[in-house]
Amino acid sequence: MATTSTIRQTSAAEIDPRAEPAIQLIDVHKWYGEFHVLRDINLNVRRGERIVICGPSGSGKSTMIRCINRLEEHQKGRIIVNGTELTNDLKRIDEVRRDVGMVFQHFNLFPHLTILENCTLAPIWVKKMSKKDAEEIAMKYLTRVKIPEQANKYPGQLSGGQQQRVAIARSLCMNPKIMLFDEPTSALDPEMVKEVLDTMVGLAEEGMTMLCVTHEMGFARQVADRVIFMDYGQIVEMNTPDEFFKNPQHERTRMFLSQILH
Amino acid sequence: MNTAVDVSRFVRTEKIEALPPPKLARGPIAWVRENLFSSPINTALTLAVAYLLFVLIPPILDFLFFNAVWTGTDRAACRAETAGHPVGACWAFVVSKINFFTYGSYPAEERWRVNIFFVLLAIGVAWLLWLRAPRRDLGAVYFFWLFPIASYVLLTGGNVDIGLRAWLLFATIGVVFMAAIGFAAFMLKTSVRSAVLVAAGIVAVLGVTLALLDWDWGLEPVPTSRWGGILVTLLVATVGIVFSLPFGILLALGRRSKLPILRMASVIFIEFVRGVPLITVLIMANTMLPLFLPPDVTVDRLTRPLVGVAFFASAYMAEVVRGGLQAMPKGQYEGAMSLGLNYPQMMVLIILPQALRIVIPGIVNTFIGLFKDTSLVSVVGIFDLVKTIEASRIDPNWAAPTISYTGYAFAALFYFIFCWGMSRYSLGVERRLAAGHKR
């Protein structure tokens, strides 16, 4: 990834037509009523790229990644995920959601289903897999996140860290090409953050395309190809982690970093 | 003894063993002290309630059991001057009228059919309600398809004369329906073959249903005007309960829909039905329904209140279900959507199972209310249990001072057993479902 490290900011004009990017956001705007949450977002994510997004609360970072699988609707601009442009067409939304996995701050596991059922639900109903195949895949990923022995318990019986790992396994069962993480460690007790981060590092090392909203700067240093800093609904600064942390360009970024890096 | 203040470093090396609680914190005496006599007000209340129970319970027991008359053939057994002792409840009256209370005026030689209906109903209810029963999917097919057909044939005698013209009409509609579904599938670019197969399945099920109803089973026809008693009460309650839940869910989903017309229609229906007393709905169903239908179509006089009760209960159920839907955290919708589930899958697999579980108490509350409200069908001339008791208590053969009380006590007992059963069942389900997966 060394050749890519010089790219600071991509805009619509610079898109290389030969290598189709995993995600393209072009001039994206979004409003909640009168409130302008996303302002002129331009972002190109290459396949296999790991991006960490940070910024103060209310800066629009969660909203941005939620737009990528249409949990939120953008009102202006274009979002193209894996070659499919997101519009009101339900078929396209389904297509995108099949390719994009998402991990939430509060896990959003289904409390009335066992861990195994949580993982097999979407493969069985969305991918029309047989129950046996789906369970095989689910066990494979549960083993990967190191909790195969919990398969028959319910989410409420697991610790926060375990639940978040189940949530990651649940997304992986759909064999996504892109993974979105929305503050995956913010709701966890400090002693459980590491087990979730380790899982995410493992994923990153396998070459998964990842967009990760997080304040775990150690994680950003370790795996990110680019770090994005957002404030007031816009991308303020985007750089390689080395440059980003050592040499932040924008005043606002410096202030933010000084507050979270002690 | 040191305190933390003057010790700067402290390391505990051994574990402090757990001690038993003080004597007076446990045991029956402690319980009584804590729950009955914990304060002067509580003590006064406890004594007052004890006195009330002392005053009330013995006469009730006297009436129901100790002074009750258990055997007898007419009023002589239940009149103090002829029986020679104070007379409480006259259970002999209930015993002698029990057939009327159970079947109404259903012809005596055909009552075995009603008994089979009761047995089939019990099987269906047990199959569906027993959570660990084998093959509950088959149980659902039985309860929602085979059982209604069997009940209809058994109770009315079947042999609906559908006639050749109606069959031809059905065949035409079936073909048109299949073609329409196939065309819709073609337009939506989904598999035409599977769509037509599904449509053919629906038409086939309807056809088999009609054929079973049309078939001459050799049963004596019994008009609904002769049905009565517990048969009618259970029938109205079952139909109301079975229809109100699915309709209520659809109405609740409609009310939360993003489509304005669907939402408006649901809101208008729910608010209209909820704003009108059940008696009004029943009277309207009885007298106005025929006005809206073509003159050659007659709706059975038992069907009219059935429809009324089902609609009425659906509106209440819809609001209960809506409460459950609103209690669902947004994250559950988002989790389901992010996995690519579509709206029906999300609702059926994720949202409704949880939302309905939250509102089990409300649902059962509505069911219990509905069960007791079935007694209102008597105002439109349907002989339910209460109406049969009303009719029997003025029987001169049984003219005695306590006959009315006995009749109503019997009705109270009947309703109480069913409602209490529902309430206990729902508590059991809640406890079972709560075990293991608390949020």
CSV table of N, CA, C and O in Angstrom, one decimal, chain B residues 91 94 101 385-386 389 405-417:
chain,number,residue,atom,x,y,z
B,91,TRP,N,-77.7,-26.7,43.1
B,91,TRP,CA,-76.9,-27.3,42.0
B,91,TRP,C,-77.7,-28.3,41.2
B,91,TRP,O,-77.4,-28.6,40.0
B,94,VAL,N,-78.7,-26.8,38.0
B,94,VAL,CA,-77.7,-26.8,37.0
B,94,VAL,C,-77.5,-28.2,36.4
B,94,VAL,O,-77.4,-28.4,35.1
B,101,PHE,N,-77.6,-25.8,28.9
B,101,PHE,CA,-76.5,-24.9,29.0
B,101,PHE,C,-75.4,-25.2,28.0
B,101,PHE,O,-74.7,-24.3,27.6
B,385,LEU,N,-74.2,-18.9,26.6
B,385,LEU,CA,-74.4,-19.5,27.9
B,385,LEU,C,-75.3,-18.6,28.8
B,385,LEU,O,-76.2,-19.1,29.4
B,386,VAL,N,-75.0,-17.3,28.9
B,386,VAL,CA,-75.7,-16.4,29.8
B,386,VAL,C,-77.2,-16.4,29.4
B,386,VAL,O,-78.1,-16.5,30.2
B,389,ILE,N,-79.0,-19.5,30.5
B,389,ILE,CA,-79.3,-19.4,32.0
B,389,ILE,C,-80.4,-18.5,32.2
B,389,ILE,O,-81.4,-18.8,33.0
B,405,TYR,N,-79.5,-17.0,41.5
B,405,TYR,CA,-78.2,-16.9,42.0
B,405,TYR,C,-77.3,-18.1,41.6
B,405,TYR,O,-76.2,-18.0,41.2
B,406,THR,N,-78.0,-19.3,41.7
B,406,THR,CA,-77.2,-20.5,41.3
B,406,THR,C,-76.8,-20.4,39.8
B,406,THR,O,-75.7,-20.7,39.5
B,407,GLY,N,-77.8,-20.0,39.0
B,407,GLY,CA,-77.4,-19.9,37.6
B,407,GLY,C,-76.3,-19.0,37.3
B,407,GLY,O,-75.3,-19.3,36.6
B,408,TYR,N,-76.4,-17.8,37.9
B,408,TYR,CA,-75.3,-16.8,37.7
B,408,TYR,C,-74.0,-17.3,38.3
B,408,TYR,O,-72.9,-17.1,37.8
B,409,ALA,N,-74.1,-18.0,39.4
B,409,ALA,CA,-72.8,-18.5,40.0
B,409,ALA,C,-72.2,-19.5,39.1
B,409,ALA,O,-71.0,-19.6,38.9
B,410,PHE,N,-73.0,-20.3,38.4
B,410,PHE,CA,-72.5,-21.3,37.5
B,410,PHE,C,-71.8,-20.6,36.3
B,410,PHE,O,-70.7,-20.9,35.9
B,411,ALA,N,-72.5,-19.5,35.8
B,411,ALA,CA,-71.9,-18.8,34.7
B,411,ALA,C,-70.5,-18.2,35.1
B,411,ALA,O,-69.5,-18.2,34.4
B,412,ALA,N,-70.5,-17.6,36.4
B,412,ALA,CA,-69.3,-17.0,36.9
B,412,ALA,C,-68.2,-18.0,37.0
B,412,ALA,O,-67.1,-17.8,36.6
B,413,LEU,N,-68.6,-19.2,37.4
B,413,LEU,CA,-67.6,-20.3,37.6
B,413,LEU,C,-67.0,-20.7,36.2
B,413,LEU,O,-65.8,-20.8,36.0
B,414,PHE,N,-67.9,-20.8,35.2
B,414,PHE,CA,-67.5,-21.2,33.8
B,414,PHE,C,-66.5,-20.1,33.3
B,414,PHE,O,-65.4,-20.4,32.8
B,415,TYR,N,-66.9,-18.8,33.4
B,415,TYR,CA,-66.1,-17.8,32.8
B,415,TYR,C,-64.8,-17.7,33.6
B,415,TYR,O,-63.7,-17.5,33.0
B,416,PHE,N,-64.9,-17.9,34.9
B,416,PHE,CA,-63.7,-17.7,35.7
B,416,PHE,C,-62.7,-18.8,35.3
B,416,PHE,O,-61.5,-18.5,35.2
B,417,ILE,N,-63.1,-20.1,35.2
B,417,ILE,CA,-62.2,-21.1,34.8
B,417,ILE,C,-61.5,-20.8,33.5
B,417,ILE,O,-60.2,-20.9,33.5
